[in-house]
Amino acid sequence: DAKTTQPNSMESNEEEPVHLPCNHSTISGTDYIHWYRQLPSQGPEYVIHGLTSNVNNRMASLAIAEDRKSSTLILHRATLRDAAVYYCILRGSMDSNYQLIWGAGTKLIIKP
Amino acid sequence: DSGVTQTPKHLITATGQRVTLRCSPRSGDLSVYWYQQSLDQGLQFLIQYYNGEERAKGNILERFSAQQFPDLHSELNLSSLELGDSALYFCASSVGGGQFTDTQYFGPGTRLTVL
């Protein structure tokens, strides 16, 4: 079965870039990679998603390895408000029964 | 506010009992997802319904069941409750049926405590 693997936690200084890795070596060709984050005492919220090419939006960037077996979520200038648990997710197609695989999440700690 | 509502906010019950959690999706969303989050753990995907039918299944126990009604709200039924079922249960909704780019919008969650 497909799975995603993330570090338990990471620390970063405020105003510096953060690179959050995710390993998904069993990804299938049609699986999309999604990232969500969960702020303390809240439900998760969408961050970004991609298939093969790198993606940018106002919140973050997503860098996807050429073989698609790993990806990295990039926060360009982390602020204290970015302290959260970040989840890497695989979303499958009808071919894989629309499987939805959530990683265990990385707790991002931002130091002022 | 995501537009997804969940009731009740808190629920306290005893082992062996049965409870029902309710979720109303965002206006226009056809899919509802259910997740379980035990204390200090990640999210476990339980099940997804799309327009009234089961679309995807995760690690849902046989003691748990869900359904989506014609008005698109959903209920998660938990029976023969055990202490280990104590958790935060999230509902999420999305526009489509699980297409690759569907964004899920999460509700505030229902905290279930089994004593």
CSV table of C-alpha atoms in Angstrom, one decimal:
chain,number,residue,atom,x,y,z
A,1,ASP,CA,0.0,0.0,0.0
A,2,ALA,CA,1.1,3.5,-0.6
A,3,LYS,CA,2.3,5.6,2.3
A,4,THR,CA,4.0,8.9,3.1
A,5,THR,CA,6.8,9.4,5.5
A,6,GLN,CA,7.6,12.7,7.2
A,7,PRO,CA,10.0,13.7,10.0
A,8,ASN,CA,8.2,14.0,13.4
A,9,SER,CA,9.3,17.6,14.0
A,10,MET,CA,11.4,20.4,12.6
A,11,GLU,CA,12.6,23.7,14.0
A,12,SER,CA,13.3,26.9,12.2
A,13,ASN,CA,14.0,30.5,12.9
A,14,GLU,CA,11.5,33.2,12.2
A,15,GLU,CA,11.9,35.0,8.8
A,16,GLU,CA,14.0,32.1,7.4
A,17,PRO,CA,13.0,29.6,4.7
A,18,VAL,CA,11.7,26.2,5.8
A,19,HIS,CA,11.9,23.0,3.8
A,20,LEU,CA,9.6,20.2,4.9
A,21,PRO,CA,10.3,16.9,3.3
A,22,CYS,CA,8.0,14.0,2.5
A,23,ASN,CA,8.9,10.6,1.1
A,24,HIS,CA,6.3,8.7,-1.0
A,25,SER,CA,8.4,6.1,-2.7
A,26,THR,CA,5.3,3.9,-3.5
A,27,ILE,CA,3.4,6.7,-5.3
A,28,SER,CA,1.6,5.6,-8.4
A,29,GLY,CA,1.6,7.5,-11.7
A,30,THR,CA,-1.8,9.2,-11.2
A,31,ASP,CA,-1.5,10.1,-7.5
A,32,TYR,CA,-1.6,13.8,-6.7
A,33,ILE,CA,0.5,15.1,-3.8
A,34,HIS,CA,-1.4,17.4,-1.4
A,35,TRP,CA,-0.2,19.3,1.7
A,36,TYR,CA,-2.4,20.5,4.5
A,37,ARG,CA,-1.5,22.1,7.8
A,38,GLN,CA,-3.2,22.0,11.2
A,39,LEU,CA,-2.8,25.0,13.4
A,40,PRO,CA,-3.2,24.4,17.2
A,41,SER,CA,-6.8,23.6,18.2
A,42,GLN,CA,-8.1,23.9,14.6
A,43,GLY,CA,-9.1,21.6,11.8
A,44,PRO,CA,-6.6,21.1,8.9
A,45,GLU,CA,-6.4,23.6,6.1
A,46,TYR,CA,-5.3,23.3,2.5
A,47,VAL,CA,-1.8,24.5,1.6
A,48,ILE,CA,-0.9,23.3,-1.9
A,49,HIS,CA,-1.0,20.4,-4.3
A,50,GLY,CA,0.8,19.1,-7.4
A,51,LEU,CA,1.4,16.2,-9.7
A,52,THR,CA,4.8,16.5,-11.5
A,53,SER,CA,5.8,20.1,-11.9
A,54,ASN,CA,6.8,22.4,-9.1
A,55,VAL,CA,4.0,24.6,-7.9
A,56,ASN,CA,3.8,28.0,-6.2
A,57,ASN,CA,1.0,29.8,-4.5
A,58,ARG,CA,0.7,32.6,-2.0
A,59,MET,CA,1.2,30.3,1.0
A,60,ALA,CA,4.1,28.1,-0.2
A,61,SER,CA,5.9,26.3,-2.9
A,62,LEU,CA,5.9,22.6,-3.7
A,63,ALA,CA,9.0,21.0,-5.2
A,64,ILE,CA,8.4,17.5,-6.6
A,65,ALA,CA,11.4,15.2,-7.3
A,66,GLU,CA,11.7,14.1,-10.9
A,67,ASP,CA,10.9,10.4,-10.0
A,68,ARG,CA,8.1,11.7,-7.8
A,69,LYS,CA,9.2,9.6,-4.9
A,70,SER,CA,9.6,12.6,-2.7
A,71,SER,CA,8.5,16.2,-2.4
A,72,THR,CA,9.3,19.2,-0.3
A,73,LEU,CA,7.0,21.9,0.9
A,74,ILE,CA,8.8,25.2,1.1
A,75,LEU,CA,7.8,28.1,3.2
A,76,HIS,CA,9.8,31.1,2.0
A,77,ARG,CA,9.8,33.2,5.1
A,78,ALA,CA,8.4,31.4,8.1
A,79,THR,CA,6.5,33.5,10.7
A,80,LEU,CA,5.3,32.5,14.1
A,81,ARG,CA,1.8,32.0,12.6
A,82,ASP,CA,3.2,29.2,10.5
A,83,ALA,CA,3.8,27.0,13.6
A,84,ALA,CA,1.6,24.0,12.9
A,85,VAL,CA,1.6,20.3,12.0
A,86,TYR,CA,2.1,19.9,8.2
A,87,TYR,CA,0.7,16.8,6.5
A,88,CYS,CA,1.7,15.3,3.2
A,89,ILE,CA,-1.1,13.4,1.5
A,90,LEU,CA,-1.4,11.2,-1.6
A,91,ARG,CA,-4.7,11.4,-3.4
A,92,GLY,CA,-5.4,8.5,-5.8
A,93,SER,CA,-7.6,8.2,-8.8
A,94,MET,CA,-10.5,5.8,-9.6
A,95,ASP,CA,-7.9,3.2,-10.5
A,96,SER,CA,-6.8,3.1,-6.9
A,97,ASN,CA,-10.3,3.5,-5.4
A,98,TYR,CA,-9.7,7.2,-4.7
A,99,GLN,CA,-7.3,6.2,-2.0
A,100,LEU,CA,-6.4,9.0,0.5
A,101,ILE,CA,-3.2,8.4,2.3
A,102,TRP,CA,-2.2,10.9,5.1
A,103,GLY,CA,1.2,11.0,6.5
A,104,ALA,CA,1.8,11.3,10.3
A,105,GLY,CA,2.7,15.0,10.0
A,106,THR,CA,5.7,17.2,10.8
A,107,LYS,CA,5.3,19.5,13.7
A,108,LEU,CA,7.0,22.8,12.7
A,109,ILE,CA,8.4,24.9,15.6
A,110,ILE,CA,9.3,28.5,14.8
A,111,LYS,CA,11.7,30.2,17.0
A,112,PRO,CA,11.5,34.0,17.4
B,1,ASP,CA,-14.9,29.7,9.3
B,2,SER,CA,-14.7,27.0,6.6
B,3,GLY,CA,-18.5,26.7,6.2
B,4,VAL,CA,-18.6,23.1,7.4
B,5,THR,CA,-20.6,22.6,10.5
B,6,GLN,CA,-20.3,19.7,13.0
B,7,THR,CA,-22.6,18.9,15.9
B,8,PRO,CA,-22.2,18.4,18.8
B,9,LYS,CA,-19.0,20.1,19.7
B,10,HIS,CA,-18.4,17.8,22.7
B,11,LEU,CA,-19.9,14.4,23.6
B,12,ILE,CA,-19.3,12.4,26.7
B,13,THR,CA,-20.6,8.9,26.9
B,14,ALA,CA,-19.8,5.5,28.5
B,15,THR,CA,-18.2,2.3,27.1
B,16,GLY,CA,-20.6,0.1,25.2
B,17,GLN,CA,-22.8,3.0,24.1
B,18,ARG,CA,-23.7,4.3,20.6
B,19,VAL,CA,-23.4,7.9,19.4
B,20,THR,CA,-24.1,9.8,16.2
B,21,LEU,CA,-22.0,12.7,14.9
B,22,ARG,CA,-23.5,15.0,12.4
B,23,CYS,CA,-21.8,17.1,9.6
B,24,SER,CA,-23.2,19.6,7.2
B,25,PRO,CA,-21.0,20.3,4.2
B,26,ARG,CA,-20.3,23.7,2.6
B,27,SER,CA,-23.1,24.9,0.3
B,28,GLY,CA,-22.5,23.2,-3.1
B,29,ASP,CA,-20.1,20.6,-1.9
B,30,LEU,CA,-21.0,17.0,-2.8
B,31,SER,CA,-18.4,15.1,-0.9
B,32,VAL,CA,-18.1,14.5,2.8
B,33,TYR,CA,-15.1,12.9,4.5
B,34,TRP,CA,-14.7,11.7,8.1
B,35,TYR,CA,-11.5,11.6,10.1
B,36,GLN,CA,-10.4,10.5,13.5
B,37,GLN,CA,-7.7,12.2,15.5
B,38,SER,CA,-6.6,10.6,18.7
B,39,LEU,CA,-4.8,12.7,21.3
B,40,ASP,CA,-1.5,14.1,19.9
B,41,GLN,CA,-1.8,11.8,16.9
B,42,GLY,CA,-2.2,12.5,13.2
B,43,LEU,CA,-5.4,12.2,11.2
B,44,GLN,CA,-6.8,8.8,10.3
B,45,PHE,CA,-9.0,8.9,7.2
B,46,LEU,CA,-12.2,6.9,7.9
B,47,ILE,CA,-14.5,7.2,4.9
B,48,GLN,CA,-15.7,9.5,2.1
B,49,TYR,CA,-19.2,9.8,0.6
B,50,TYR,CA,-20.0,11.5,-2.7
B,51,ASN,CA,-23.5,12.5,-3.6
B,52,GLY,CA,-25.0,9.9,-1.3
B,53,GLU,CA,-22.7,7.0,-2.1
B,54,GLU,CA,-19.6,5.6,-0.5
B,55,ARG,CA,-16.6,6.7,-2.6
B,56,ALA,CA,-13.5,5.8,-0.6
B,57,LYS,CA,-12.8,3.8,2.5
B,58,GLY,CA,-9.9,4.1,5.0
B,59,ASN,CA,-9.3,2.6,8.3
B,60,ILE,CA,-12.9,2.5,9.5
B,61,LEU,CA,-13.8,-0.1,12.1
B,62,GLU,CA,-16.7,-2.4,11.6
B,63,ARG,CA,-18.3,-0.8,14.7
B,64,PHE,CA,-18.4,2.5,12.9
B,65,SER,CA,-20.7,3.4,10.0
B,66,ALA,CA,-21.6,6.5,8.1
B,67,GLN,CA,-24.1,7.7,5.6
B,68,GLN,CA,-24.9,10.7,3.5
B,69,PHE,CA,-28.4,11.9,3.1
B,70,PRO,CA,-30.2,13.4,0.1
B,71,ASP,CA,-29.7,16.9,1.5
B,72,LEU,CA,-26.0,16.0,1.6
B,73,HIS,CA,-25.5,16.1,5.3
B,74,SER,CA,-23.7,13.2,6.8
B,75,GLU,CA,-23.8,11.2,10.0
B,76,LEU,CA,-21.1,9.0,11.5
B,77,ASN,CA,-22.4,6.3,13.8
B,78,LEU,CA,-20.1,4.8,16.5
B,79,SER,CA,-21.3,1.8,18.4
B,80,SER,CA,-20.1,-0.5,21.2
B,81,LEU,CA,-17.8,2.3,22.2
B,82,GLU,CA,-14.5,1.6,23.8
B,83,LEU,CA,-12.1,3.9,25.7
B,84,GLY,CA,-9.8,4.0,22.7
B,85,ASP,CA,-12.5,5.6,20.6
B,86,SER,CA,-12.0,8.8,22.6
B,87,ALA,CA,-10.8,11.3,20.0
B,88,LEU,CA,-11.5,14.4,17.9
B,89,TYR,CA,-13.6,13.5,14.9
B,90,PHE,CA,-13.4,15.8,11.9
B,91,CYS,CA,-15.6,16.2,9.0
B,92,ALA,CA,-14.5,17.7,5.7
B,93,SER,CA,-16.2,18.5,2.5
B,94,SER,CA,-15.2,19.1,-1.1
B,95,VAL,CA,-16.9,20.1,-4.3
B,96,GLY,CA,-16.1,17.0,-6.3
B,97,GLY,CA,-16.0,13.3,-5.8
B,98,GLY,CA,-12.3,13.0,-5.1
B,99,GLN,CA,-10.8,14.3,-8.2
B,100,PHE,CA,-7.1,14.9,-7.8
B,101,THR,CA,-7.3,18.6,-7.2
B,102,ASP,CA,-10.3,18.6,-4.8
B,103,THR,CA,-9.6,20.8,-1.8
B,104,GLN,CA,-11.1,19.6,1.5
B,105,TYR,CA,-12.6,22.1,3.9
B,106,PHE,CA,-12.6,21.0,7.5
B,107,GLY,CA,-15.1,21.5,10.2
B,108,PRO,CA,-14.2,22.4,13.8
B,109,GLY,CA,-14.5,18.8,15.0
B,110,THR,CA,-16.5,16.9,17.6
B,111,ARG,CA,-14.6,15.8,20.7
B,112,LEU,CA,-15.8,12.4,21.9
B,113,THR,CA,-14.9,11.2,25.4
B,114,VAL,CA,-15.7,7.7,26.3
B,115,LEU,CA,-15.6,7.0,30.1
